[in-house]
mmCIF file of C-alpha atoms in Angstrom:
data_model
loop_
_atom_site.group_PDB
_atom_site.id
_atom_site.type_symbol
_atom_site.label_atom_id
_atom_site.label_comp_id
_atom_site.label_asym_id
_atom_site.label_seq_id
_atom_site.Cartn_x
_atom_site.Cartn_y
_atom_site.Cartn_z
ATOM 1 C CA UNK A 1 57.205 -5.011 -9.930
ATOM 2 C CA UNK A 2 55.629 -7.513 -12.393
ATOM 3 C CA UNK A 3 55.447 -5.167 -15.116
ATOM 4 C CA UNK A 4 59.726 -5.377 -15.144
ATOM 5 C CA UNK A 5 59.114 -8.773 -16.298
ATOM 6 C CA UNK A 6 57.682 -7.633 -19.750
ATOM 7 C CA UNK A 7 60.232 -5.177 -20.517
ATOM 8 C CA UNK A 8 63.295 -6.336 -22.154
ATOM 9 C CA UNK A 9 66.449 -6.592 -19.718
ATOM 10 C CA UNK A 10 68.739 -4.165 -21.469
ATOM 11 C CA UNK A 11 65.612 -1.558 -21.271
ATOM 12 C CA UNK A 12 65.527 -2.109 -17.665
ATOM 13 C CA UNK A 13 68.760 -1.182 -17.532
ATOM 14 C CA UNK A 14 68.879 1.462 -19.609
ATOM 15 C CA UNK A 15 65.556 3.294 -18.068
ATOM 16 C CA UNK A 16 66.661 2.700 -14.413
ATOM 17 C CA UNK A 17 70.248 3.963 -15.153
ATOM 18 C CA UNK A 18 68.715 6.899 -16.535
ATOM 19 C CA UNK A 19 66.624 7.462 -13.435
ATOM 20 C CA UNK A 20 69.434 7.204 -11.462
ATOM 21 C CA UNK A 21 71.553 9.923 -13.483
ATOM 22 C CA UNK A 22 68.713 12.211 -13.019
ATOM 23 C CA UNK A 23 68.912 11.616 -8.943
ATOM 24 C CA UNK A 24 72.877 12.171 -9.657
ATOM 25 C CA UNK A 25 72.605 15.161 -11.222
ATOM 26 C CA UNK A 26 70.564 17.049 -8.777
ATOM 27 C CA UNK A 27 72.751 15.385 -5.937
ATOM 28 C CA UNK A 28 75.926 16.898 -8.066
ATOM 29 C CA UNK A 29 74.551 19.936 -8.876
ATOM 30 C CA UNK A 30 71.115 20.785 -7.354
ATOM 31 C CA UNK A 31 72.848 22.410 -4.708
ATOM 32 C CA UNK A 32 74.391 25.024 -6.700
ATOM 33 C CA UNK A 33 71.180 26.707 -7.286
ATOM 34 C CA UNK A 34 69.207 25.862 -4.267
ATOM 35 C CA UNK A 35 71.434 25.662 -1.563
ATOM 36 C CA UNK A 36 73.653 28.180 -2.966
ATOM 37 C CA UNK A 37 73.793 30.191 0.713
ATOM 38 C CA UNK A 38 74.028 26.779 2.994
ATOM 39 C CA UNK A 39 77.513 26.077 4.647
ATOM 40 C CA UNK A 40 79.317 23.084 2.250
ATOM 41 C CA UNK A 41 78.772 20.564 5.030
ATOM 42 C CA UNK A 42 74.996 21.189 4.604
ATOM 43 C CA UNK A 43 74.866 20.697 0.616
ATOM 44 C CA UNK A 44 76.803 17.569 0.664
ATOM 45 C CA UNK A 45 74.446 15.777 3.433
ATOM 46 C CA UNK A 46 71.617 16.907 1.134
ATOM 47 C CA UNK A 47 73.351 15.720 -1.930
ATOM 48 C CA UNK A 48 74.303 12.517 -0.185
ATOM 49 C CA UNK A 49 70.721 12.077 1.033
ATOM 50 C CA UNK A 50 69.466 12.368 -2.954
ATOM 51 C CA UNK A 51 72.724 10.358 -4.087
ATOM 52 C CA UNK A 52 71.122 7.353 -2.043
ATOM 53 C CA UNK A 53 68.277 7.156 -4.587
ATOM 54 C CA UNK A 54 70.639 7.059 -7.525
ATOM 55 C CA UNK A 55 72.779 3.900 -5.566
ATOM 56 C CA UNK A 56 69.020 2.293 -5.261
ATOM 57 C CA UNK A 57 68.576 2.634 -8.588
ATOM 58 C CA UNK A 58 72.180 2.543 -10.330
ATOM 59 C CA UNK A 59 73.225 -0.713 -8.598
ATOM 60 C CA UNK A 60 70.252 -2.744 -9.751
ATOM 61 C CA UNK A 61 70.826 -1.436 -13.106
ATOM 62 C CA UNK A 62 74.299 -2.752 -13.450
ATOM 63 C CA UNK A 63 73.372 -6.099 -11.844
ATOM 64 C CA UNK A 64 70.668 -6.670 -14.734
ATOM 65 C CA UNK A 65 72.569 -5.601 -17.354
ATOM 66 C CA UNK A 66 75.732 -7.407 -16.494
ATOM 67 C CA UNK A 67 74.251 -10.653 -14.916
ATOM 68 C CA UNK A 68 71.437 -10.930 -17.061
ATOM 69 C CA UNK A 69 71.424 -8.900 -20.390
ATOM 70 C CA UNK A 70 75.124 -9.478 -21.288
ATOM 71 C CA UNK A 71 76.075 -6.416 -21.348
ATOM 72 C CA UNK A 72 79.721 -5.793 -20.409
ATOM 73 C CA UNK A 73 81.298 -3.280 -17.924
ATOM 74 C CA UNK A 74 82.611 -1.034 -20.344
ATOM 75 C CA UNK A 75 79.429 -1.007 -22.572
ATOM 76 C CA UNK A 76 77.678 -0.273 -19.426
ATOM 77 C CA UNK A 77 79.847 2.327 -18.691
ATOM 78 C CA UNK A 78 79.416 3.949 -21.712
ATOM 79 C CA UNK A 79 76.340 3.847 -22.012
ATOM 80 C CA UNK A 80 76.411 5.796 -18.197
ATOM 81 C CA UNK A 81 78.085 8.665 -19.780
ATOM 82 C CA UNK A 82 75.755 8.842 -22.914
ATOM 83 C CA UNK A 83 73.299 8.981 -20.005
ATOM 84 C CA UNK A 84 74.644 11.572 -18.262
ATOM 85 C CA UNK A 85 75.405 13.787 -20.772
ATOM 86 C CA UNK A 86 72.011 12.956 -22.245
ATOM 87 C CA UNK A 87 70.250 14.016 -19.165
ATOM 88 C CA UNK A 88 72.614 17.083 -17.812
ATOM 89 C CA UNK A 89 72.404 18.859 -21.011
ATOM 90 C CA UNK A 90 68.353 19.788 -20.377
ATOM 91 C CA UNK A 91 69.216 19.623 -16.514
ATOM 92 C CA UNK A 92 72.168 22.654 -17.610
ATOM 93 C CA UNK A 93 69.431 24.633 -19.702
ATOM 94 C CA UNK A 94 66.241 24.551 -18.043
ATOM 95 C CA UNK A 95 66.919 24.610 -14.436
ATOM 96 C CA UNK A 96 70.216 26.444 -14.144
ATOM 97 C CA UNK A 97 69.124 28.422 -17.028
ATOM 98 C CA UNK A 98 72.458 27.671 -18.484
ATOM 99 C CA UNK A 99 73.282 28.427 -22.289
ATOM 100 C CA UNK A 100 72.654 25.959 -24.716
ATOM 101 C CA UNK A 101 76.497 25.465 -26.310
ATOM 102 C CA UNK A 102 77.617 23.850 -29.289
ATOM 103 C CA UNK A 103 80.314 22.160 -27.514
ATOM 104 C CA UNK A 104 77.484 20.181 -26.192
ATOM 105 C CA UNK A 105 77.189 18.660 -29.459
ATOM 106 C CA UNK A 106 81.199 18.150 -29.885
ATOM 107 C CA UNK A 107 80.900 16.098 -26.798
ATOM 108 C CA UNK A 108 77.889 14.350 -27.808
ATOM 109 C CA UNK A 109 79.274 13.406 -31.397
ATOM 110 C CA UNK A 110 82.588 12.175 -29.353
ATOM 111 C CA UNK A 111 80.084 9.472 -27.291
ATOM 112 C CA UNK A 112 78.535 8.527 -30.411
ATOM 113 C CA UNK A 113 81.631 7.408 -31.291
ATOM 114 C CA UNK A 114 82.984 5.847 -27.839
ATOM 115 C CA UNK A 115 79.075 3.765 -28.430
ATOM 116 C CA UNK A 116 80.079 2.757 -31.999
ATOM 117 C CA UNK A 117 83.530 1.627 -31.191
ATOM 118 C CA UNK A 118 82.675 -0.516 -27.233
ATOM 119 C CA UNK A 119 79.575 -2.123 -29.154
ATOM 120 C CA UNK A 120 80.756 -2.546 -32.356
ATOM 121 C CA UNK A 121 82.477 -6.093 -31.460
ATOM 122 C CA UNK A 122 78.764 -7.316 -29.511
#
């Protein structure tokens, strides 16, 4: 993991909490679509299973940008939801071949502004 060294901190953090979200949003919501005729008790061990890859990545994530980058709890938690909507938007479309809506955008335009406002004072 020498390469990490040559990427800035708050990259690392951004790129692994992206990974993360991506394990999260399967865990969430994979099992809608492909477990969609397994008892409950099956999806959420399956979901819990992939939820432990976004804990291996999500923790580290936090602990670089808050220990080392300087980035605060609420910018990092901001910047998780930008994340998440970032990544369940495509996740929505292309594999549960869900709608593209404009209210997407709404929400989107509504982070841009919760990102202007908790880094506006950094």
């Amino acid at each position: 993991m020498h390469f990490l060294n040559s990427i800035p901190l708050s990259l690392q953090t951004v790129l692994l909490l992206i990974a993360s979200n991506i394990f999260m949003t399967f865990a969430w919501y994979g099992h809608l679509k492909n477990l969609a005729t397994a008892p409950w008790y099956t999806a959420a061990m399956v979901s819990w299973g992939i939820a432990l890859f976004e804990y291996l990545l999500q923790v580290p994530a936090n602990r670089i940008g808050f220990q080392q980058a300087g980035i605060t709890v609420a910018q990092l938690k901001i910047m998780q939801e930008v994340i998440t909507l970032g990544v369940f938007v495509p996740f929505a479309m292309f594999y549960m071949d869900q709608p593209l809506k404009l209210d997407y955008l709404w929400a989107g335009l509504c982070l841009v502004g919760a990102v202007y406002f908790i880094f506006r004072s950094a």
